[in-house]
Amino acid sequence: MNTDATPQQQSAGPTTAWWTEAVIYQIYPRSFADANGDGIGDLPGITARLDHFVELGVDAVWLSPFYPSPQADAGYDVADYHDVDPLFGRLGDADRLIAEAHARGLRVIVDLVPNHTSSAHRWFTAALAAAPGSPERARYVFRDGLGPDGGQPPNDWTSVFGGPAWTRVTEPDGRPGQWYLHLFDPGQPDLNWDNPEVRAEFLDVLRFWLDRGVDGFRVDVAHGLIKQADLANWQEPQEILSGSEVDKPRPPMWDQDGVHEVYRDWRRLLDSYDGQRILVAEAWVEPAERLARYVRPDEMHQAFNFEYLTASWTAPAQYAVITRSLEATDAVGAPTTWVLSNHDVVRHASRLGLPVGTPRPNGIGVGDPQPDAALGLRRARAATLLMLALPGSAYLYQGEELGLPEHMTLPDEVRQDPTWERSGHTERGRDGCRVPIPWEADAPSYGFGPTDASWLPQPPSWAEYALDRQRDVPGSTYELYRTALRLRREHGLGRGSLYWLASGDEVVSFRNGDVTVLTNFGATPVPVPAEAELLHASAPLPDDGTVGQDVTVWYRAA
Ligand code: NOJ
Ligand code: CA
């Protein structure tokens, strides 16, 4: 083990506001729990299962969108920001969920989708009915097409889901007309954030949910609201959900400096409320210094750390990303965040079973290279223990506490992610991480709901992952998470500081408070000091007490 590295102190920030160290659990409502048995998870289903979060030991939940929506992108196409889709319940169900969560000491974060509305939003309907140049169209990004008959899109931008980022409309008089911009699905027209009316409307949306008691907002595509004014051609294909990258010019649609003014306005509003309400940026922005601009003191509170999520499973890569992440957020006085899975990426129990260095796949299906399931789970457990020992705030995605893999044999006919169609069947997309989760091994739909119905089929192999097969079972992934979360709280790891002890080719090790963390990526077993008190391990250690490959341990040095 290389222990030459000079111990380095890095801190999660001086404050201990709840969110600086919180573990926040992402609920994907349509796949969490289905109360009425129609095969789609709903708000009453979540409320009935709130004790799960207490038992698990998280601080807060974030819910993906539940607003009225045609569901062109699973609810990230919002038709009305002030209501609940009947699929998920009613507004009163949201109020009950918030109240019941608060009664259990849990905070509630909702999703805010400001980059685009649904094409079914009243504003977009009005824009289609109005003339080019009208105030109704000025809420969106409408432009005349190029070419003699305006038949070519206004620029060469492509949609994140594949295909052109522009769709031509039919004018009220029946003639082919202008084009509108949609960085995602055609059912998600981009708003024009240079328009004061748009800004005023979203302040109103924020107030609406703040008044209902939510503790914060996860801000969808936070790096996309402002586009370079000239909508200059970009030429590059749009990588799925990638933002700007190191050493490359910044794309004209992402991470424009103007976005920060929007978040400063929102922060002022949140600060006028009691409690500590937060804003979390979903911004696929690199490098970490650019991302840190979103969490400057007068802007958002947190930003998802996707550089961490995408880092390779090697000691040097993990050391580098942790160091860089802490440095970048320390520089602006914000806590760092950590995340391994969400509803947009292949679950980490499967992703980490692919050969190291495999580029992050956008879904895995029949015929694609399949991960090594056992290796994936072993690494996922090690990665989770490494993550939960880091100072800062951590995000968990529903089902990862069960060690749930990606569903990799979903029939292509049942896929619902627009990516599959729009990419011309070249990218399978995100359905495999969105399958309803198993609660009870022997119940219909594994206890997801009272019937067999499930909007995406659950694989037969999932009985073994069900919560009731893991609860109180020593060594289960669920108990691994519970113990880790309890120890994290008891030892104050979220608000601690990190001192590197080793950063070699095969091992990373650091101290956080009185806990020493060691992950072995290499084939050579690594001894734990003889007098150390072992606190937690991602896999059973052999009799000689050494730490094997792809294992993380937490111990207290004597
Ligand atoms: C990011 C969300 O997480 C993703 O699910 C969605 O498709 C896009 N933003 C567009 O809203
Ligand atoms: Ca339902």
Coordinates of C-alpha atoms and ligand atoms in Angstrom, one line a residue:
M1 CA 0.0 0.0 0.0
N2 CA 1.3 3.4 -0.8
T3 CA 1.1 5.5 2.3
D4 CA 3.4 8.2 1.1
A5 CA 0.7 10.6 0.2
T6 CA 0.8 13.6 2.5
P7 CA -2.3 13.5 4.7
Q8 CA -4.6 16.1 3.3
Q9 CA -7.5 17.7 5.1
Q10 CA -10.6 18.5 3.2
S11 CA -13.8 19.6 4.7
A12 CA -17.4 19.4 3.8
G13 CA -17.9 23.0 4.9
P14 CA -18.2 24.7 8.2
T15 CA -22.0 24.7 8.7
T16 CA -24.1 21.8 9.9
A17 CA -27.4 22.8 8.3
W18 CA -29.3 19.5 7.7
W19 CA -28.6 19.4 4.0
T20 CA -24.9 19.6 4.3
E21 CA -24.7 16.1 5.5
A22 CA -28.1 14.6 4.6
V23 CA -28.6 11.3 3.0
I24 CA -31.4 11.9 0.4
Y25 CA -33.4 9.0 -1.0
Q26 CA -34.8 9.3 -4.6
I27 CA -38.3 8.0 -5.0
Y28 CA -39.3 7.4 -8.6
P29 CA -43.1 7.6 -7.9
R30 CA -44.4 5.4 -10.7
S31 CA -42.2 2.5 -9.5
F32 CA -42.1 2.7 -5.8
A33 CA -45.5 1.5 -4.4
D34 CA -48.8 1.2 -6.1
A35 CA -51.8 1.7 -3.7
N36 CA -54.7 1.3 -6.1
G37 CA -53.4 -1.7 -8.0
D38 CA -53.3 -0.2 -11.5
G39 CA -49.7 -1.0 -12.0
I40 CA -48.4 2.5 -11.6
G41 CA -46.9 3.7 -8.3
D42 CA -48.7 6.6 -6.7
L43 CA -48.5 9.1 -3.8
P44 CA -50.8 7.1 -1.4
G45 CA -48.5 4.1 -2.0
I46 CA -45.5 6.2 -1.0
T47 CA -47.3 7.6 2.1
A48 CA -48.2 4.0 3.2
R49 CA -44.5 3.1 3.0
L50 CA -42.9 6.1 4.7
D51 CA -41.7 3.9 7.6
H52 CA -39.3 2.3 5.2
F53 CA -37.2 5.5 5.2
V54 CA -37.2 5.7 9.0
E55 CA -36.1 2.0 9.2
L56 CA -33.4 2.5 6.6
G57 CA -32.2 5.7 8.2
V58 CA -32.2 8.4 5.6
D59 CA -32.9 12.1 6.2
A60 CA -35.0 13.1 3.3
V61 CA -36.7 11.9 0.1
W62 CA -36.8 13.5 -3.3
L63 CA -39.7 12.6 -5.5
S64 CA -39.4 12.6 -9.3
P65 CA -42.3 14.5 -11.0
F66 CA -45.9 13.6 -10.1
Y67 CA -47.5 16.6 -11.9
P68 CA -50.2 16.4 -14.6
S69 CA -48.4 15.2 -17.7
P70 CA -49.0 13.3 -20.9
Q71 CA -46.0 11.2 -19.7
A72 CA -44.0 11.6 -22.9
D73 CA -40.9 11.5 -20.7
A74 CA -42.3 9.9 -17.6
G75 CA -43.5 13.1 -16.1
Y76 CA -40.5 15.3 -17.0
D77 CA -43.0 16.8 -19.4
V78 CA -45.2 18.9 -17.1
A79 CA -48.6 20.2 -18.2
D80 CA -49.5 21.9 -14.9
Y81 CA -47.0 22.8 -12.3
H82 CA -49.7 23.4 -9.6
D83 CA -51.4 20.0 -9.4
V84 CA -50.9 16.2 -9.2
D85 CA -51.5 13.9 -12.1
P86 CA -54.6 11.6 -11.5
L87 CA -52.2 8.7 -12.2
F88 CA -50.4 9.5 -8.9
G89 CA -53.3 10.9 -6.9
R90 CA -54.6 14.3 -6.0
L91 CA -53.2 17.4 -4.5
G92 CA -54.5 16.4 -1.1
D93 CA -52.4 13.2 -1.4
A94 CA -49.3 15.4 -1.8
D95 CA -50.3 17.4 1.2
R96 CA -50.8 14.2 3.2
L97 CA -47.5 12.8 2.1
I98 CA -45.6 15.9 3.1
A99 CA -47.4 16.0 6.5
E100 CA -46.8 12.3 7.2
A101 CA -43.1 12.6 6.2
H102 CA -42.6 15.6 8.5
A103 CA -44.3 13.8 11.3
R104 CA -41.5 11.1 11.0
G105 CA -38.8 13.7 10.8
L106 CA -38.2 13.2 7.1
R107 CA -37.8 16.2 4.7
V108 CA -39.4 16.2 1.3
I109 CA -37.9 17.5 -1.9
V110 CA -39.9 17.8 -5.1
D111 CA -38.7 17.9 -8.7
L112 CA -38.9 21.2 -10.6
V113 CA -38.8 21.1 -14.4
P114 CA -38.0 24.6 -15.6
N115 CA -36.2 24.1 -18.9
H116 CA -39.2 22.9 -20.7
T117 CA -43.0 22.4 -20.3
S118 CA -45.1 19.7 -21.8
S119 CA -46.5 20.4 -25.2
A120 CA -49.9 20.0 -23.4
H121 CA -49.2 23.0 -21.1
R122 CA -51.7 25.8 -21.6
W123 CA -48.9 28.1 -22.6
F124 CA -47.8 25.9 -25.5
T125 CA -51.4 25.3 -26.7
A126 CA -51.8 29.1 -26.7
A127 CA -48.4 29.5 -28.6
L128 CA -49.6 27.2 -31.3
A129 CA -52.9 29.0 -31.7
A130 CA -51.1 32.4 -31.8
A131 CA -49.2 34.0 -34.7
P132 CA -45.4 34.1 -35.2
G133 CA -44.0 37.0 -33.2
S134 CA -46.8 36.9 -30.7
P135 CA -46.3 37.2 -26.9
E136 CA -47.6 33.6 -26.6
R137 CA -44.8 32.3 -28.8
A138 CA -42.2 34.5 -27.0
R139 CA -42.5 32.2 -23.9
Y140 CA -40.8 29.4 -26.0
V141 CA -38.1 29.3 -28.6
F142 CA -39.8 29.6 -31.9
R143 CA -37.9 30.5 -35.0
D144 CA -38.4 30.6 -38.8
G145 CA -36.8 27.7 -40.6
L146 CA -34.0 28.0 -43.1
G147 CA -34.1 27.5 -46.8
P148 CA -36.4 29.0 -49.4
D149 CA -39.6 27.6 -47.9
G150 CA -38.4 27.6 -44.3
G151 CA -38.3 23.8 -44.5
Q152 CA -35.0 23.3 -42.7
P153 CA -34.5 23.6 -39.0
P154 CA -33.2 26.9 -37.7
N155 CA -29.9 25.3 -36.6
D156 CA -28.2 21.9 -36.4
W157 CA -28.9 21.1 -32.7
T158 CA -29.9 17.6 -31.9
S159 CA -32.1 16.4 -29.1
V160 CA -30.6 14.6 -26.1
F161 CA -32.9 11.7 -27.0
G162 CA -31.8 11.6 -30.6
G163 CA -33.1 13.2 -33.8
P164 CA -33.3 17.0 -34.4
A165 CA -33.9 19.4 -31.5
W166 CA -36.5 21.3 -33.6
T167 CA -40.0 20.4 -34.7
R168 CA -42.0 22.3 -37.3
V169 CA -45.5 23.4 -36.4
T170 CA -48.6 23.8 -38.6
E171 CA -49.8 27.4 -38.3
P172 CA -53.5 28.0 -37.4
D173 CA -54.2 28.7 -41.1
G174 CA -53.1 25.1 -41.9
R175 CA -49.7 26.0 -43.6
P176 CA -46.4 24.6 -42.5
G177 CA -44.9 27.2 -40.2
Q178 CA -42.2 28.0 -37.6
W179 CA -40.1 25.6 -35.7
Y180 CA -39.8 25.2 -31.9
L181 CA -36.8 24.1 -29.9
H182 CA -36.9 21.0 -27.7
L183 CA -33.6 19.8 -26.3
F184 CA -35.4 16.6 -25.3
D185 CA -38.6 15.1 -26.7
P186 CA -40.9 17.1 -29.1
G187 CA -43.4 16.8 -26.2
Q188 CA -41.0 19.0 -24.1
P189 CA -40.7 22.5 -25.8
D190 CA -37.9 24.6 -24.3
L191 CA -39.0 27.7 -22.5
N192 CA -37.5 31.1 -23.2
W193 CA -35.8 32.2 -20.0
D194 CA -35.1 35.6 -21.4
N195 CA -38.8 36.3 -21.1
P196 CA -39.7 38.0 -17.7
E197 CA -43.1 36.3 -17.8
V198 CA -41.4 32.9 -17.6
R199 CA -39.3 34.0 -14.7
A200 CA -42.3 35.3 -12.8
E201 CA -44.3 32.1 -13.4
F202 CA -41.6 29.9 -11.9
L203 CA -41.3 32.1 -8.8
D204 CA -45.0 31.5 -8.4
V205 CA -44.5 27.7 -8.8
L206 CA -41.8 27.8 -6.2
R207 CA -44.1 29.7 -3.8
F208 CA -46.9 27.3 -4.5
W209 CA -44.9 24.3 -3.3
L210 CA -43.0 26.1 -0.5
D211 CA -46.4 27.2 0.9
R212 CA -47.4 23.5 0.9
G213 CA -44.4 22.8 3.1
V214 CA -41.8 21.2 0.8
D215 CA -38.2 21.3 2.0
G216 CA -36.6 21.9 -1.4
F217 CA -36.5 21.4 -5.1
R218 CA -34.4 19.2 -7.3
V219 CA -33.9 21.4 -10.4
D220 CA -34.1 19.4 -13.7
V221 CA -31.6 20.4 -16.4
A222 CA -30.4 23.3 -14.3
H223 CA -27.6 24.0 -16.8
G224 CA -29.9 24.3 -19.8
L225 CA -32.3 27.2 -19.2
I226 CA -30.3 29.9 -21.0
K227 CA -29.1 29.4 -24.6
Q228 CA -26.4 31.3 -26.3
A229 CA -28.3 34.3 -27.8
D230 CA -27.4 33.6 -31.5
L231 CA -28.3 29.9 -31.2
A232 CA -25.1 29.2 -33.1
N233 CA -24.7 25.8 -34.9
W234 CA -23.0 23.2 -32.8
Q235 CA -22.2 20.3 -35.1
E236 CA -21.5 17.9 -32.3
P237 CA -24.0 15.1 -31.7
Q238 CA -25.8 15.6 -28.4
E239 CA -24.5 13.0 -25.9
I240 CA -27.2 11.7 -23.7
L241 CA -27.4 14.1 -20.7
S242 CA -23.8 15.2 -21.0
G243 CA -23.0 18.8 -20.3
S244 CA -19.9 20.7 -21.2
E245 CA -16.6 18.9 -20.8
V246 CA -13.1 19.6 -19.9
D247 CA -10.9 21.0 -22.8
K248 CA -13.8 21.4 -25.1
P249 CA -15.6 24.6 -26.0
R250 CA -18.8 25.0 -24.1
P251 CA -21.9 24.0 -26.1
P252 CA -24.3 26.9 -26.9
M253 CA -27.1 25.2 -25.1
W254 CA -25.5 24.2 -21.8
D255 CA -24.0 26.0 -18.8
Q256 CA -24.4 29.5 -20.1
D257 CA -23.5 32.1 -17.5
G258 CA -27.0 33.6 -17.6
V259 CA -28.4 30.7 -15.6
H260 CA -26.9 31.9 -12.4
E261 CA -29.0 35.0 -12.2
V262 CA -32.1 32.8 -12.2
Y263 CA -30.9 30.8 -9.3
R264 CA -29.9 33.9 -7.3
D265 CA -33.5 35.0 -7.6
W266 CA -34.8 31.7 -6.4
R267 CA -32.4 31.6 -3.5
R268 CA -33.6 35.0 -2.3
L269 CA -37.2 33.6 -2.4
L270 CA -36.3 30.4 -0.5
D271 CA -34.3 32.4 2.1
S272 CA -37.5 34.4 2.8
Y273 CA -39.1 31.2 4.0
D274 CA -38.6 29.6 7.4
G275 CA -36.8 26.3 7.8
Q276 CA -33.9 25.5 5.6
R277 CA -35.4 24.9 2.1
I278 CA -32.9 23.9 -0.5
L279 CA -32.2 23.9 -4.2
V280 CA -30.4 21.0 -5.8
A281 CA -29.0 21.4 -9.3
E282 CA -29.2 18.6 -11.8
A283 CA -26.5 19.9 -14.0
W284 CA -24.3 17.6 -16.2
V285 CA -21.4 20.1 -16.1
E286 CA -17.7 19.5 -16.0
P287 CA -15.1 20.3 -14.8
A288 CA -16.0 20.4 -11.1
E289 CA -15.0 24.1 -10.9
R290 CA -17.8 24.9 -13.4
L291 CA -20.3 22.8 -11.5
A292 CA -19.3 24.6 -8.2
R293 CA -20.5 27.9 -9.7
Y294 CA -24.1 26.5 -9.2
V295 CA -23.5 26.2 -5.4
R296 CA -21.9 29.6 -4.7
P297 CA -23.3 31.0 -1.4
D298 CA -26.1 33.0 -3.0
E299 CA -27.2 30.3 -5.5
M300 CA -28.2 26.7 -5.0
H301 CA -27.3 24.5 -2.0
Q302 CA -26.2 21.4 -3.7
A303 CA -25.5 20.0 -7.2
F304 CA -25.4 16.3 -8.1
N305 CA -21.9 15.1 -8.6
F306 CA -22.1 13.2 -11.8
E307 CA -18.4 13.2 -12.3
Y308 CA -18.3 10.9 -9.2
L309 CA -21.1 8.7 -10.7
T310 CA -19.2 8.3 -13.9
A311 CA -15.7 7.7 -12.4
S312 CA -14.0 4.4 -13.2
W313 CA -13.8 1.7 -10.5
T314 CA -10.0 2.1 -10.0
A315 CA -8.1 3.4 -7.1
P316 CA -6.5 6.3 -9.0
A317 CA -9.8 7.4 -10.6
Q318 CA -11.7 7.3 -7.3
Y319 CA -8.9 9.1 -5.5
A320 CA -8.9 11.8 -8.2
V321 CA -12.6 12.4 -8.3
I322 CA -13.0 12.5 -4.6
T323 CA -10.1 15.0 -4.2
R324 CA -11.3 17.1 -7.1
S325 CA -14.9 17.2 -5.9
L326 CA -14.0 18.2 -2.4
E327 CA -11.6 20.9 -3.6
A328 CA -14.0 22.4 -6.0
T329 CA -16.9 22.7 -3.5
D330 CA -14.6 23.8 -0.7
A331 CA -13.5 26.7 -2.9
V332 CA -17.1 28.0 -2.8
G333 CA -17.9 26.9 0.8
A334 CA -20.5 24.3 -0.2
P335 CA -20.8 20.7 0.8
T336 CA -19.9 18.1 -1.7
T337 CA -22.5 15.5 -2.8
W338 CA -22.1 11.9 -3.9
V339 CA -24.3 9.7 -6.0
L340 CA -24.0 6.3 -7.7
S341 CA -27.4 5.7 -9.2
N342 CA -30.6 7.4 -10.4
H343 CA -33.5 7.0 -12.8
D344 CA -31.3 8.0 -15.8
V345 CA -28.4 5.6 -15.5
V346 CA -27.8 1.9 -15.4
R347 CA -28.0 0.8 -11.8
H348 CA -24.6 0.7 -10.2
A349 CA -25.0 -3.0 -9.2
S350 CA -24.9 -3.7 -12.9
R351 CA -22.8 -0.9 -14.2
L352 CA -19.9 -1.9 -12.0
G353 CA -20.1 -5.5 -13.3
L354 CA -19.0 -4.3 -16.8
P355 CA -15.3 -4.4 -17.5
V356 CA -13.5 -1.4 -15.9
G357 CA -13.2 1.4 -18.5
T358 CA -16.5 0.5 -20.3
P359 CA -18.1 3.8 -21.3
R360 CA -21.3 4.4 -19.3
P361 CA -24.0 2.6 -21.3
N362 CA -27.4 4.1 -21.9
G363 CA -29.4 1.1 -21.0
I364 CA -28.5 -2.6 -21.4
G365 CA -30.8 -5.0 -23.3
V366 CA -30.8 -8.5 -24.8
G367 CA -27.9 -8.9 -27.1
D368 CA -25.8 -6.2 -25.4
P369 CA -22.7 -7.2 -23.5
Q370 CA -24.0 -8.4 -20.1
P371 CA -22.3 -7.4 -16.8
D372 CA -21.0 -10.0 -14.4
A373 CA -23.8 -9.8 -11.8
A374 CA -21.9 -11.2 -8.8
L375 CA -18.9 -8.9 -9.5
G376 CA -21.2 -5.9 -10.0
L377 CA -23.0 -6.4 -6.7
R378 CA -19.7 -6.9 -4.9
R379 CA -18.3 -3.7 -6.3
A380 CA -21.6 -1.9 -5.8
R381 CA -21.5 -2.8 -2.1
A382 CA -17.9 -1.6 -1.8
A383 CA -18.7 1.6 -3.7
T384 CA -21.6 2.3 -1.5
L385 CA -19.6 1.9 1.7
L386 CA -16.9 4.1 0.3
M387 CA -19.5 6.8 -0.7
L388 CA -21.4 6.8 2.6
A389 CA -18.1 7.4 4.5
L390 CA -17.4 10.6 2.6
P391 CA -18.0 14.0 4.1
G392 CA -21.0 15.8 2.5
S393 CA -24.4 14.7 1.4
A394 CA -25.3 11.5 -0.4
Y395 CA -28.1 10.5 -2.7
L396 CA -29.6 7.0 -2.9
Y397 CA -31.9 5.7 -5.6
Q398 CA -34.8 3.5 -4.7
G399 CA -33.9 -0.2 -4.9
E400 CA -30.2 0.2 -4.5
E401 CA -30.6 -0.6 -0.8
L402 CA -31.8 -4.0 -2.0
G403 CA -28.8 -4.4 -4.3
L404 CA -31.2 -4.3 -7.2
P405 CA -29.6 -4.8 -10.7
E406 CA -30.7 -3.2 -13.9
H407 CA -33.5 -5.2 -15.7
M408 CA -31.5 -6.2 -18.7
T409 CA -33.9 -8.6 -20.4
L410 CA -36.8 -6.2 -20.8
P411 CA -38.5 -6.9 -24.2
D412 CA -37.9 -4.0 -26.5
E413 CA -41.6 -3.7 -27.2
V414 CA -42.4 -2.6 -23.7
R415 CA -39.8 0.1 -23.6
Q416 CA -41.2 3.6 -22.8
D417 CA -38.2 5.8 -22.7
P418 CA -38.4 8.0 -25.8
T419 CA -34.7 7.4 -26.3
W420 CA -35.3 4.0 -27.8
E421 CA -37.4 5.2 -30.7
R422 CA -35.7 8.6 -31.2
S423 CA -32.2 7.0 -31.4
G424 CA -33.5 4.7 -34.1
H425 CA -33.2 1.7 -31.8
T426 CA -29.5 2.3 -31.1
E427 CA -29.8 3.3 -27.5
R428 CA -32.0 1.2 -25.2
G429 CA -32.5 4.0 -22.8
R430 CA -33.5 4.2 -19.2
D431 CA -36.4 1.7 -18.6
G432 CA -34.1 -0.9 -17.1
C433 CA -33.5 1.1 -14.0
R434 CA -37.1 2.2 -13.6
V435 CA -38.8 -1.1 -13.0
P436 CA -41.1 -1.3 -10.0
I437 CA -39.2 -2.5 -6.9
P438 CA -39.8 -5.7 -5.0
W439 CA -41.0 -5.5 -1.4
E440 CA -42.3 -9.0 -0.7
A441 CA -41.0 -12.1 -2.4
D442 CA -44.3 -14.1 -2.5
A443 CA -46.8 -11.3 -3.1
P444 CA -48.3 -10.3 -6.5
S445 CA -46.0 -7.8 -8.2
Y446 CA -43.6 -8.6 -5.3
G447 CA -45.7 -6.4 -3.1
F448 CA -45.3 -3.3 -5.4
G449 CA -49.1 -3.2 -5.4
P450 CA -52.1 -5.3 -4.5
T451 CA -52.3 -6.8 -8.0
D452 CA -50.0 -8.4 -10.5
A453 CA -50.0 -5.2 -12.6
S454 CA -46.7 -3.5 -13.1
W455 CA -46.2 -0.8 -15.8
L456 CA -42.9 -2.5 -16.7
P457 CA -42.6 -6.2 -16.2
Q458 CA -40.5 -7.3 -13.2
P459 CA -38.0 -10.1 -13.9
P460 CA -38.7 -13.5 -12.2
S461 CA -35.3 -13.4 -10.5
W462 CA -36.3 -10.4 -8.4
A463 CA -37.9 -12.4 -5.5
E464 CA -34.5 -12.8 -4.0
Y465 CA -34.0 -9.1 -3.8
A466 CA -37.4 -8.4 -2.1
L467 CA -37.1 -6.4 1.1
D468 CA -38.8 -9.2 3.2
R469 CA -36.0 -11.6 2.1
Q470 CA -33.3 -9.2 3.3
R471 CA -34.7 -7.6 6.4
D472 CA -32.8 -8.8 9.5
V473 CA -30.7 -11.1 7.4
P474 CA -27.1 -10.6 8.3
G475 CA -25.0 -9.8 5.3
S476 CA -27.9 -8.8 3.1
T477 CA -27.5 -5.6 1.1
Y478 CA -30.4 -4.0 2.9
E479 CA -28.7 -4.6 6.3
L480 CA -25.4 -3.4 4.9
Y481 CA -27.1 -0.1 4.0
R482 CA -28.9 0.2 7.4
T483 CA -25.8 -0.4 9.4
A484 CA -23.8 2.0 7.2
L485 CA -26.4 4.7 7.6
R486 CA -26.5 4.2 11.4
L487 CA -22.7 4.3 11.7
R488 CA -22.5 7.3 9.4
R489 CA -24.9 9.2 11.7
E490 CA -23.2 8.0 15.0
H491 CA -19.7 8.9 13.8
G492 CA -20.8 12.2 12.2
L493 CA -19.2 11.2 8.9
G494 CA -21.4 13.5 6.8
R495 CA -20.1 16.5 8.6
G496 CA -16.5 15.3 9.0
S497 CA -13.2 15.9 7.3
L498 CA -11.2 13.7 5.1
Y499 CA -7.5 12.9 5.6
W500 CA -6.0 10.7 2.9
L501 CA -3.9 7.8 4.2
A502 CA -3.3 6.0 1.0
S503 CA -3.8 6.6 -2.7
G504 CA -2.0 3.9 -4.5
D505 CA -2.7 2.0 -7.7
E506 CA -4.8 -0.6 -5.9
V507 CA -6.0 0.9 -2.6
V508 CA -7.6 4.1 -1.4
S509 CA -7.8 4.8 2.3
F510 CA -8.7 7.8 4.3
R511 CA -9.7 8.8 7.8
N512 CA -12.9 10.7 8.6
G513 CA -13.2 11.5 12.3
D514 CA -12.5 8.3 14.2
V515 CA -13.3 6.1 11.3
T516 CA -10.7 4.8 8.9
V517 CA -12.0 3.7 5.5
L518 CA -10.2 1.4 3.1
T519 CA -11.2 0.1 -0.3
N520 CA -9.1 -2.5 -2.0
F521 CA -9.4 -2.5 -5.8
G522 CA -6.5 -4.9 -6.4
A523 CA -6.0 -8.7 -6.2
T524 CA -3.5 -8.5 -3.3
P525 CA -5.3 -8.8 0.1
V526 CA -4.6 -5.9 2.4
P527 CA -4.2 -6.3 6.1
V528 CA -6.2 -4.2 8.6
P529 CA -4.0 -3.2 11.6
A530 CA -4.2 -6.0 14.2
E531 CA -5.6 -3.9 17.0
A532 CA -8.2 -2.1 14.9
E533 CA -11.8 -2.4 15.7
L534 CA -13.7 -3.5 12.6
L535 CA -16.9 -1.4 12.3
H536 CA -18.3 -2.5 8.9
A537 CA -17.3 -4.4 5.8
S538 CA -18.9 -4.6 2.4
A539 CA -18.2 -8.4 2.3
P540 CA -17.2 -10.9 4.9
L541 CA -13.5 -10.9 5.6
P542 CA -11.5 -14.1 5.6
D543 CA -10.2 -15.5 8.9
D544 CA -6.9 -13.7 8.5
G545 CA -8.8 -10.5 8.6
T546 CA -7.4 -9.2 5.3
V547 CA -9.4 -7.0 2.9
G548 CA -9.9 -8.7 -0.4
Q549 CA -10.5 -7.3 -3.9
D550 CA -13.4 -5.0 -4.4
V551 CA -14.1 -4.7 -0.6
T552 CA -14.5 -1.6 1.6
V553 CA -14.0 -1.7 5.3
W554 CA -14.6 0.8 8.0
Y555 CA -12.5 0.4 11.2
R556 CA -11.5 2.3 14.2
A557 CA -7.7 2.4 14.7
A558 CA -6.6 1.4 18.2
Ligands
NOJ1 C1 -33.2 14.9 -16.5 C2 -34.2 13.9 -15.9 O1 -33.5 13.3 -14.8 C3 -34.5 13.0 -17.0 O2 -35.2 11.9 -16.6 C4 -35.3 13.8 -18.1 O3 -35.5 12.9 -19.2 C5 -34.5 15.0 -18.5 N1 -33.9 15.7 -17.4 C6 -35.5 15.9 -19.3 O4 -36.4 16.5 -18.4
CA2 CA -51.5 3.3 -8.8

